[in-house]
Amino acid sequence: MIRIGDISLTLFVGETSIKEAYLGDTRIYPDREAVITVEYSEWATVSLTLSTNVTEIPAAGGSAVLSAIAHQMRTKTTLADGVPIATEQETRDTAVTPSLSSNHGAFSVSGATVSCGSRGTTAGGQLVATIRGTYGGTSGTITLYQQENKAESYEYRVATVSSGSAIAWNGGNTTVSAKSQRTTTFTSGTTSDYEDTTAQTISARISGTGFSISIEGNSGSTCFFRVSASSHSSTSPRTATVTFTGSIGGVASTTVRQAGMLLTYGFRYTASNKASKYPRFAVNGVPGGGLLRAVGGIGTPIHMQSYRGAITKVLGSTTSYLDGEPEMMVLGPESAYIGSGYISGWSDSTYALGFISGQQGNFMNNYPYKYVTQSFTVKGSGFSLSGIALFEKNYGDYEAAGYKWYVEADTSSPYALSAAEARAAQQLAENGVVTTEDDSELAEVDFEALAAKINA
């Protein structure tokens, strides 16, 4: 039986009724309702839309966060007793997390974030990148930018390049120089290091008595100035300050110096500060020849020299001669003294240098060598000079008169001189200095040991 509306009908084939039948593709069940079912296909992404919270990243650096919407579609199929009777398409938009990539090296991708670093001090126009997102086999793109980077402001300074050299006391000149520099602050907020620039000029002024300044010229960012100084008569150096000023900005300064007038002191005769058999001291401005005195008793000088006019003083270009007061150390244990001012009645005694012995007969008797050296200083107003004198033991009036006032050297003594050492000592006495170049036979001499023997 089948039902059509409210009417029930029974179909027969012959005398047998038909329980089921098909009308085309439709199966007809007699005496019941058809079973309706619905089937859906999987969602398929048909397109992908990307969006971002910012489209331009600052030149200082920053990031943009991307989001994505997947546009999806599926098929809905209605079935009656398993037989499709209707189909339709359904759509939806779903937030998804796509896989992102960039076509520009300055734009890096991490997850859903696209980042750019600071553009620093590199100037350039706006950067453009295409960001591609893929999801479910479908892709979408979006364009991002980074702000252009350009110079926004400058700061200027002046830097000293050279302070020149010291000017001589009697006048002259020197060259000082400074250069212009600036820093640049960019859109990124980054400031560059100082760089040389010709965007400004530099002027200079000087403060200091006796000094003047003038411009010499420039080379690129560097300006050169000539500082001149007149002659002066002070032994102390003097200075002046040069101030450099930039036409746009920046100030620097440097100090220029002028030497003091030359002032030196020295022995009038150079041999007087070296070892010498006959120490050549100035006697009233003339090299001394000995001023020997005959032995007349205790306190008589064996060898004395005057120090009047013995010191050379050079002040600037003027040379003069000064008296000196020598000071020498005590020689022991023989009670032989070297000093000055002991001989009454000598007009030069204050400036005298020599041997004075309390016991002439024992003068240096225990020295097992022929020579003795003695260091001394000569002092005066503004100076103090040091020297060394070498005296020969058998030199003096005693020997000239045929007397022997010294003891022969003991050759067994550790202080005895070898033949080569004696030869070296002889040359030292005569020349004030000795080296192996003077005599090849002196190559075997240990000069340090020889000095130790002489000065023991």
CSV table of C-alpha atoms in Angstrom, one decimal:
chain,number,residue,atom,x,y,z
A,1,MET,CA,0.0,0.0,0.0
A,2,ILE,CA,1.2,3.5,-0.8
A,3,ARG,CA,-0.2,6.8,0.5
A,4,ILE,CA,-0.8,9.8,-1.6
A,5,GLY,CA,-1.8,12.6,0.7
A,6,ASP,CA,-4.6,11.2,2.9
A,7,ILE,CA,-5.5,8.5,0.4
A,8,SER,CA,-4.0,5.0,0.7
A,9,LEU,CA,-3.6,2.9,-2.4
A,10,THR,CA,-2.6,-0.7,-2.9
A,11,LEU,CA,-0.8,-1.7,-6.1
A,12,PHE,CA,-1.2,-5.2,-7.4
A,13,VAL,CA,0.7,-7.2,-9.9
A,14,GLY,CA,-1.8,-9.8,-10.7
A,15,GLU,CA,-3.3,-10.8,-7.5
A,16,THR,CA,-0.2,-10.0,-5.5
A,17,SER,CA,0.1,-6.6,-3.8
A,18,ILE,CA,3.4,-4.7,-4.2
A,19,LYS,CA,5.0,-3.7,-0.9
A,20,GLU,CA,7.7,-1.4,-2.3
A,21,ALA,CA,8.4,0.3,-5.6
A,22,TYR,CA,10.6,3.0,-7.2
A,23,LEU,CA,9.3,6.0,-9.0
A,24,GLY,CA,12.4,7.1,-10.8
A,25,ASP,CA,15.2,7.4,-8.3
A,26,THR,CA,12.8,7.7,-5.4
A,27,ARG,CA,12.1,4.6,-3.4
A,28,ILE,CA,8.6,4.4,-2.2
A,29,TYR,CA,7.9,2.5,1.0
A,30,PRO,CA,4.4,1.5,1.5
A,31,ASP,CA,2.8,2.2,4.8
A,32,ARG,CA,5.8,4.4,6.5
A,33,GLU,CA,7.7,7.8,6.5
A,34,ALA,CA,11.0,8.1,4.5
A,35,VAL,CA,14.2,8.4,6.7
A,36,ILE,CA,15.9,11.8,6.1
A,37,THR,CA,19.7,12.3,6.8
A,38,VAL,CA,22.3,15.1,6.2
A,39,GLU,CA,26.0,14.7,5.3
A,40,TYR,CA,28.7,17.4,5.3
A,41,SER,CA,32.0,17.5,3.5
A,42,GLU,CA,35.3,18.7,5.2
A,43,TRP,CA,35.8,22.5,5.5
A,44,ALA,CA,38.1,23.6,2.7
A,45,THR,CA,40.0,27.0,2.8
A,46,VAL,CA,39.4,28.9,-0.4
A,47,SER,CA,41.1,32.1,0.5
A,48,LEU,CA,43.2,33.8,3.3
A,49,THR,CA,43.0,37.4,4.4
A,50,LEU,CA,45.9,39.0,6.4
A,51,SER,CA,45.7,42.1,8.5
A,52,THR,CA,48.0,43.9,10.9
A,53,ASN,CA,47.9,46.4,13.8
A,54,VAL,CA,50.3,48.8,12.1
A,55,THR,CA,51.4,49.1,8.4
A,56,GLU,CA,54.5,51.2,9.0
A,57,ILE,CA,57.2,50.3,11.5
A,58,PRO,CA,59.2,53.3,12.9
A,59,ALA,CA,62.8,53.9,11.7
A,60,ALA,CA,63.9,53.4,15.3
A,61,GLY,CA,62.7,49.8,15.0
A,62,GLY,CA,59.6,47.9,16.2
A,63,SER,CA,57.1,45.2,15.2
A,64,ALA,CA,53.8,44.5,13.7
A,65,VAL,CA,51.4,41.8,14.8
A,66,LEU,CA,49.6,40.0,12.0
A,67,SER,CA,46.2,38.2,12.2
A,68,ALA,CA,44.6,36.0,9.5
A,69,ILE,CA,41.1,35.0,8.5
A,70,ALA,CA,40.6,31.8,6.5
A,71,HIS,CA,37.5,31.9,4.3
A,72,GLN,CA,36.2,28.3,4.2
A,73,MET,CA,33.5,26.3,2.4
A,74,ARG,CA,31.8,22.9,2.7
A,75,THR,CA,29.0,20.9,1.0
A,76,LYS,CA,25.8,19.9,2.8
A,77,THR,CA,23.9,16.9,1.3
A,78,THR,CA,20.4,15.9,2.4
A,79,LEU,CA,19.4,12.2,1.9
A,80,ALA,CA,16.1,10.4,2.1
A,81,ASP,CA,16.6,6.8,3.1
A,82,GLY,CA,20.2,7.2,2.0
A,83,VAL,CA,19.4,8.7,-1.3
A,84,PRO,CA,20.6,12.3,-1.9
A,85,ILE,CA,17.7,14.5,-2.4
A,86,ALA,CA,19.3,18.0,-2.0
A,87,THR,CA,22.8,19.8,-1.8
A,88,GLU,CA,23.9,23.2,-0.8
A,89,GLN,CA,27.2,25.2,0.0
A,90,GLU,CA,28.0,26.5,3.4
A,91,THR,CA,30.8,29.2,4.2
A,92,ARG,CA,32.5,30.5,7.3
A,93,ASP,CA,35.3,32.9,8.3
A,94,THR,CA,37.7,31.5,10.9
A,95,ALA,CA,40.7,33.1,12.6
A,96,VAL,CA,43.7,31.0,12.0
A,97,THR,CA,47.5,31.1,12.6
A,98,PRO,CA,49.2,31.0,9.2
A,99,SER,CA,52.8,30.4,8.3
A,100,LEU,CA,54.5,33.7,7.5
A,101,SER,CA,57.4,34.7,5.3
A,102,SER,CA,59.0,38.0,4.2
A,103,ASN,CA,60.7,38.9,1.0
A,104,HIS,CA,62.9,41.7,2.6
A,105,GLY,CA,65.9,41.0,4.8
A,106,ALA,CA,65.1,43.9,7.1
A,107,PHE,CA,61.7,42.4,8.1
A,108,SER,CA,62.1,39.3,10.2
A,109,VAL,CA,59.2,36.9,11.1
A,110,SER,CA,58.6,35.1,14.4
A,111,GLY,CA,55.2,33.5,14.8
A,112,ALA,CA,52.6,36.1,14.0
A,113,THR,CA,55.1,39.0,14.6
A,114,VAL,CA,57.1,40.9,12.0
A,115,SER,CA,60.0,42.9,13.3
A,116,CYS,CA,62.5,45.5,12.0
A,117,GLY,CA,65.6,46.7,13.8
A,118,SER,CA,66.7,50.4,14.1
A,119,ARG,CA,68.0,51.9,10.9
A,120,GLY,CA,70.7,53.6,13.0
A,121,THR,CA,72.7,56.2,11.1
A,122,THR,CA,72.1,54.7,7.6
A,123,ALA,CA,70.0,57.2,5.7
A,124,GLY,CA,67.5,55.8,3.2
A,125,GLY,CA,63.9,55.9,1.9
A,126,GLN,CA,60.9,54.0,3.1
A,127,LEU,CA,61.4,50.2,3.1
A,128,VAL,CA,58.7,47.9,1.6
A,129,ALA,CA,58.2,44.2,2.3
A,130,THR,CA,55.6,41.7,1.1
A,131,ILE,CA,54.5,39.4,3.9
A,132,ARG,CA,53.1,36.1,2.7
A,133,GLY,CA,50.9,33.9,4.9
A,134,THR,CA,49.9,30.3,4.0
A,135,TYR,CA,47.2,28.1,5.6
A,136,GLY,CA,45.4,25.1,4.4
A,137,GLY,CA,47.0,25.2,1.0
A,138,THR,CA,45.9,28.7,0.3
A,139,SER,CA,48.0,31.9,0.7
A,140,GLY,CA,47.5,35.6,1.2
A,141,THR,CA,49.8,38.6,1.2
A,142,ILE,CA,50.0,42.0,3.0
A,143,THR,CA,52.4,44.9,2.4
A,144,LEU,CA,54.4,46.4,5.4
A,145,TYR,CA,56.6,49.4,5.5
A,146,GLN,CA,59.5,50.8,7.6
A,147,GLN,CA,59.8,54.5,8.0
A,148,GLU,CA,62.4,56.4,6.0
A,149,ASN,CA,65.6,57.3,7.8
A,150,LYS,CA,67.0,60.8,7.3
A,151,ALA,CA,69.1,63.4,9.1
A,152,GLU,CA,66.9,65.4,11.5
A,153,SER,CA,69.4,67.6,13.3
A,154,TYR,CA,73.1,68.4,13.8
A,155,GLU,CA,75.4,69.3,16.7
A,156,TYR,CA,78.7,71.0,16.0
A,157,ARG,CA,82.0,71.2,17.9
A,158,VAL,CA,85.6,72.4,17.4
A,159,ALA,CA,88.5,70.1,18.2
A,160,THR,CA,92.1,71.1,18.7
A,161,VAL,CA,94.4,69.3,16.2
A,162,SER,CA,97.8,70.8,17.2
A,163,SER,CA,99.1,73.1,19.9
A,164,GLY,CA,102.3,73.7,18.0
A,165,SER,CA,105.8,73.6,19.4
A,166,ALA,CA,107.4,75.8,22.0
A,167,ILE,CA,108.6,79.2,20.7
A,168,ALA,CA,112.2,80.1,21.5
A,169,TRP,CA,112.8,82.7,24.3
A,170,ASN,CA,114.2,85.2,21.8
A,171,GLY,CA,111.0,85.2,19.7
A,172,GLY,CA,109.5,83.2,16.8
A,173,ASN,CA,106.3,81.6,15.8
A,174,THR,CA,104.5,78.2,15.7
A,175,THR,CA,101.4,76.9,14.0
A,176,VAL,CA,98.3,75.7,15.8
A,177,SER,CA,95.3,74.1,14.2
A,178,ALA,CA,91.7,73.0,14.9
A,179,LYS,CA,89.0,71.3,12.9
A,180,SER,CA,85.3,71.4,12.7
A,181,GLN,CA,83.2,68.3,13.4
A,182,ARG,CA,79.6,67.5,13.8
A,183,THR,CA,77.2,64.7,14.9
A,184,THR,CA,74.0,63.9,13.0
A,185,THR,CA,70.8,62.7,14.7
A,186,PHE,CA,68.6,60.6,12.4
A,187,THR,CA,64.8,59.8,12.3
A,188,SER,CA,65.8,56.6,14.0
A,189,GLY,CA,66.8,58.6,17.0
A,190,THR,CA,70.4,57.4,16.7
A,191,THR,CA,73.2,60.0,16.8
A,192,SER,CA,76.4,59.4,14.7
A,193,ASP,CA,79.9,59.8,15.9
A,194,TYR,CA,81.6,63.1,15.3
A,195,GLU,CA,82.7,63.5,11.7
A,196,ASP,CA,84.8,66.2,10.1
A,197,THR,CA,82.8,68.8,8.2
A,198,THR,CA,83.3,71.9,6.2
A,199,ALA,CA,79.8,73.2,7.0
A,200,GLN,CA,81.3,75.8,9.3
A,201,THR,CA,84.4,78.0,9.5
A,202,ILE,CA,86.7,78.5,12.6
A,203,SER,CA,88.0,81.7,14.0
A,204,ALA,CA,90.7,82.1,16.7
A,205,ARG,CA,91.8,84.6,19.3
A,206,ILE,CA,94.7,84.6,21.7
A,207,SER,CA,95.2,86.0,25.2
A,208,GLY,CA,98.7,86.4,26.6
A,209,THR,CA,101.3,89.2,26.8
A,210,GLY,CA,103.7,89.3,23.9
A,211,PHE,CA,101.7,86.9,21.7
A,212,SER,CA,99.7,87.5,18.5
A,213,ILE,CA,97.8,85.3,16.1
A,214,SER,CA,96.9,85.3,12.4
A,215,ILE,CA,95.2,82.9,10.1
A,216,GLU,CA,97.3,80.8,7.7
A,217,GLY,CA,94.7,78.9,5.8
A,218,ASN,CA,92.7,75.8,5.9
A,219,SER,CA,92.7,72.3,4.4
A,220,GLY,CA,89.2,70.7,4.4
A,221,SER,CA,87.7,70.9,7.8
A,222,THR,CA,91.1,71.9,9.5
A,223,CYS,CA,92.0,75.6,9.9
A,224,PHE,CA,95.6,76.7,10.6
A,225,PHE,CA,96.7,79.7,12.6
A,226,ARG,CA,100.2,81.3,13.1
A,227,VAL,CA,101.1,82.3,16.7
A,228,SER,CA,104.0,84.7,17.1
A,229,ALA,CA,105.8,85.8,20.2
A,230,SER,CA,108.3,88.5,20.8
A,231,SER,CA,111.6,88.1,22.7
A,232,HIS,CA,111.4,88.3,26.5
A,233,SER,CA,114.0,88.4,29.3
A,234,SER,CA,112.5,86.1,31.9
A,235,THR,CA,114.1,82.7,32.7
A,236,SER,CA,110.6,81.4,33.3
A,237,PRO,CA,108.5,80.2,30.3
A,238,ARG,CA,105.4,82.1,29.5
A,239,THR,CA,102.1,80.9,28.0
A,240,ALA,CA,99.1,82.1,26.1
A,241,THR,CA,95.7,80.6,25.5
A,242,VAL,CA,94.3,80.2,22.0
A,243,THR,CA,90.5,80.0,21.8
A,244,PHE,CA,88.9,78.5,18.6
A,245,THR,CA,85.3,79.2,17.9
A,246,GLY,CA,83.1,77.6,15.2
A,247,SER,CA,80.8,79.8,13.1
A,248,ILE,CA,77.8,77.5,13.8
A,249,GLY,CA,78.8,76.0,17.1
A,250,GLY,CA,81.6,74.7,19.3
A,251,VAL,CA,84.5,76.2,21.2
A,252,ALA,CA,87.9,74.7,22.0
A,253,SER,CA,91.1,76.0,23.4
A,254,THR,CA,94.8,75.2,23.6
A,255,THR,CA,97.9,76.5,25.4
A,256,VAL,CA,100.9,77.8,23.5
A,257,ARG,CA,104.3,78.1,25.2
A,258,GLN,CA,107.4,80.2,24.9
A,259,ALA,CA,110.5,79.0,26.5
A,260,GLY,CA,112.2,81.0,29.3
A,261,MET,CA,115.5,82.8,28.5
A,262,LEU,CA,118.3,80.2,28.5
A,263,LEU,CA,120.1,80.0,31.8
A,264,THR,CA,122.9,77.5,32.3
A,265,TYR,CA,125.9,77.1,34.5
A,266,GLY,CA,129.0,75.0,33.8
A,267,PHE,CA,132.7,74.8,34.5
A,268,ARG,CA,134.6,77.3,32.5
A,269,TYR,CA,137.0,74.7,31.2
A,270,THR,CA,135.4,71.3,30.5
A,271,ALA,CA,138.4,69.4,31.8
A,272,SER,CA,137.6,70.7,35.3
A,273,ASN,CA,134.7,68.2,35.7
A,274,LYS,CA,136.6,65.2,34.5
A,275,ALA,CA,139.6,63.3,35.9
A,276,SER,CA,142.8,65.0,35.1
A,277,LYS,CA,146.4,64.8,36.3
A,278,TYR,CA,146.5,68.6,36.7
A,279,PRO,CA,142.9,69.7,37.3
A,280,ARG,CA,142.4,72.7,35.2
A,281,PHE,CA,140.5,75.2,37.3
A,282,ALA,CA,140.0,78.8,36.4
A,283,VAL,CA,142.4,81.1,38.3
A,284,ASN,CA,141.1,84.6,37.9
A,285,GLY,CA,139.6,83.6,34.6
A,286,VAL,CA,142.7,81.8,33.4
A,287,PRO,CA,143.3,78.0,33.5
A,288,GLY,CA,145.3,77.2,36.7
A,289,GLY,CA,148.8,75.8,36.4
A,290,GLY,CA,149.2,74.6,39.9
A,291,LEU,CA,149.9,77.4,42.4
A,292,LEU,CA,152.1,75.0,44.3
A,293,ARG,CA,153.4,76.0,47.7
A,294,ALA,CA,156.6,74.8,49.3
A,295,VAL,CA,156.1,72.7,52.4
A,296,GLY,CA,156.5,75.1,55.3
A,297,GLY,CA,154.8,73.3,58.0
A,298,ILE,CA,151.4,72.1,59.1
A,299,GLY,CA,148.5,73.3,57.0
A,300,THR,CA,150.5,74.4,54.0
A,301,PRO,CA,148.7,73.5,50.8
A,302,ILE,CA,150.4,71.0,48.5
A,303,HIS,CA,148.1,71.7,45.6
A,304,MET,CA,145.5,74.5,45.6
A,305,GLN,CA,143.6,76.2,42.9
A,306,SER,CA,141.5,79.4,42.9
A,307,TYR,CA,137.9,79.3,41.8
A,308,ARG,CA,137.6,82.9,41.0
A,309,GLY,CA,135.8,83.3,37.7
A,310,ALA,CA,135.7,79.6,37.2
A,311,ILE,CA,132.0,79.2,36.5
A,312,THR,CA,130.4,80.0,33.1
A,313,LYS,CA,127.0,81.5,33.3
A,314,VAL,CA,125.0,81.7,30.0
A,315,LEU,CA,121.9,83.9,30.2
A,316,GLY,CA,120.2,84.1,26.8
A,317,SER,CA,123.0,85.2,24.5
A,318,THR,CA,125.1,86.7,27.2
A,319,THR,CA,128.0,84.8,28.8
A,320,SER,CA,129.6,85.8,32.1
A,321,TYR,CA,131.9,84.3,34.7
A,322,LEU,CA,131.3,83.7,38.3
A,323,ASP,CA,133.3,82.8,41.4
A,324,GLY,CA,132.6,79.4,43.0
A,325,GLU,CA,133.1,78.0,46.4
A,326,PRO,CA,134.3,74.4,46.2
A,327,GLU,CA,133.3,71.8,48.8
A,328,MET,CA,135.1,68.5,49.1
A,329,MET,CA,134.9,65.5,51.3
A,330,VAL,CA,137.2,64.3,54.0
A,331,LEU,CA,139.8,61.8,53.1
A,332,GLY,CA,140.4,59.2,55.8
A,333,PRO,CA,142.0,57.7,57.7
A,334,GLU,CA,145.2,59.7,57.0
A,335,SER,CA,143.7,63.0,58.3
A,336,ALA,CA,144.4,64.5,54.9
A,337,TYR,CA,141.7,67.0,54.1
A,338,ILE,CA,140.5,68.5,50.8
A,339,GLY,CA,138.6,71.7,51.2
A,340,SER,CA,138.8,75.5,51.0
A,341,GLY,CA,139.3,78.5,53.2
A,342,TYR,CA,141.9,77.0,55.5
A,343,ILE,CA,144.9,79.2,54.6
A,344,SER,CA,144.9,82.5,56.3
A,345,GLY,CA,146.5,85.3,54.4
A,346,TRP,CA,145.5,83.9,51.0
A,347,SER,CA,143.2,86.4,49.2
A,348,ASP,CA,141.8,83.5,47.2
A,349,SER,CA,141.3,81.1,50.2
A,350,THR,CA,137.5,81.3,50.1
A,351,TYR,CA,137.6,80.0,46.5
A,352,ALA,CA,140.5,77.6,46.9
A,353,LEU,CA,140.5,73.9,46.1
A,354,GLY,CA,143.4,71.6,47.1
A,355,PHE,CA,145.0,69.1,49.5
A,356,ILE,CA,145.6,70.3,53.1
A,357,SER,CA,147.3,67.8,55.4
A,358,GLY,CA,147.6,68.0,59.2
A,359,GLN,CA,150.6,65.7,58.9
A,360,GLN,CA,152.4,66.2,55.7
A,361,GLY,CA,154.7,63.2,56.1
A,362,ASN,CA,151.8,60.8,56.3
A,363,PHE,CA,149.9,62.4,53.4
A,364,MET,CA,148.1,59.5,51.7
A,365,ASN,CA,151.0,57.1,52.7
A,366,ASN,CA,148.8,54.1,53.0
A,367,TYR,CA,147.4,54.2,49.5
A,368,PRO,CA,148.9,51.3,47.5
A,369,TYR,CA,148.6,53.1,44.2
A,370,LYS,CA,150.0,56.3,42.6
A,371,TYR,CA,146.7,58.2,42.0
A,372,VAL,CA,143.8,59.3,44.1
A,373,THR,CA,140.4,60.6,42.8
A,374,GLN,CA,138.3,63.0,44.7
A,375,SER,CA,134.8,64.2,44.0
A,376,PHE,CA,133.8,67.8,44.7
A,377,THR,CA,131.0,70.3,44.3
A,378,VAL,CA,131.3,74.0,43.5
A,379,LYS,CA,128.4,76.1,44.7
A,380,GLY,CA,127.4,79.7,44.2
A,381,SER,CA,124.3,81.8,43.8
A,382,GLY,CA,121.9,79.8,41.6
A,383,PHE,CA,124.2,76.9,40.8
A,384,SER,CA,125.7,73.8,42.2
A,385,LEU,CA,128.1,71.8,40.0
A,386,SER,CA,129.8,68.4,40.6
A,387,GLY,CA,133.1,67.2,39.3
A,388,ILE,CA,135.9,64.7,40.0
A,389,ALA,CA,139.7,65.4,40.2
A,390,LEU,CA,142.5,62.9,39.9
A,391,PHE,CA,145.7,63.7,41.8
A,392,GLU,CA,149.1,61.9,41.4
A,393,LYS,CA,150.6,61.0,44.8
A,394,ASN,CA,154.2,61.8,43.8
A,395,TYR,CA,153.3,65.2,42.4
A,396,GLY,CA,154.4,68.1,44.7
A,397,ASP,CA,157.2,70.1,46.1
A,398,TYR,CA,158.6,67.3,48.2
A,399,GLU,CA,159.5,65.2,45.2
A,400,ALA,CA,160.8,68.3,43.4
A,401,ALA,CA,163.1,68.9,46.3
A,402,GLY,CA,164.4,65.3,46.3
A,403,TYR,CA,162.3,64.1,49.2
A,404,LYS,CA,160.2,61.0,49.3
A,405,TRP,CA,157.0,61.6,51.2
A,406,TYR,CA,155.0,58.5,50.1
A,407,VAL,CA,155.4,54.8,50.6
A,408,GLU,CA,155.9,52.6,47.6
A,409,ALA,CA,152.9,50.5,46.7
A,410,ASP,CA,152.7,47.0,48.1
A,411,THR,CA,152.4,44.8,45.0
A,412,SER,CA,150.9,42.0,47.1
A,413,SER,CA,148.0,44.1,48.0
A,414,PRO,CA,144.6,43.3,46.5
A,415,TYR,CA,144.6,46.9,45.3
A,416,ALA,CA,147.9,46.6,43.4
A,417,LEU,CA,147.6,47.5,39.7
A,418,SER,CA,148.7,45.2,36.9
A,419,ALA,CA,150.8,46.6,34.1
A,420,ALA,CA,147.8,47.0,31.9
A,421,GLU,CA,145.8,48.7,34.7
A,422,ALA,CA,148.7,51.0,35.5
A,423,ARG,CA,148.8,51.9,31.8
A,424,ALA,CA,145.1,52.6,31.8
A,425,ALA,CA,145.5,54.7,35.0
A,426,GLN,CA,148.3,56.7,33.4
A,427,GLN,CA,146.1,57.5,30.3
A,428,LEU,CA,143.2,58.4,32.6
A,429,ALA,CA,145.4,60.8,34.4
A,430,GLU,CA,146.7,62.4,31.3
A,431,ASN,CA,143.5,62.5,29.2
A,432,GLY,CA,140.7,62.4,31.8
A,433,VAL,CA,139.1,59.5,30.1
A,434,VAL,CA,140.3,56.1,28.7
A,435,THR,CA,138.8,53.4,26.6
A,436,THR,CA,140.1,50.3,24.8
A,437,GLU,CA,140.1,52.3,21.6
A,438,ASP,CA,143.0,54.3,23.0
A,439,ASP,CA,145.3,51.3,23.3
A,440,SER,CA,144.5,47.8,22.1
A,441,GLU,CA,146.6,46.4,25.1
A,442,LEU,CA,143.9,47.7,27.4
A,443,ALA,CA,141.4,45.2,26.1
A,444,GLU,CA,142.3,42.9,29.1
A,445,VAL,CA,141.5,45.6,31.6
A,446,ASP,CA,138.4,45.2,33.7
A,447,PHE,CA,137.5,48.9,34.0
A,448,GLU,CA,135.0,48.3,36.8
A,449,ALA,CA,137.6,46.5,38.8
A,450,LEU,CA,140.1,49.2,38.1
A,451,ALA,CA,137.7,51.9,39.2
A,452,ALA,CA,137.0,49.9,42.4
A,453,LYS,CA,140.8,49.8,43.1
A,454,ILE,CA,141.2,53.5,42.5
A,455,ASN,CA,138.2,54.5,44.6
A,456,ALA,CA,138.5,51.9,47.3
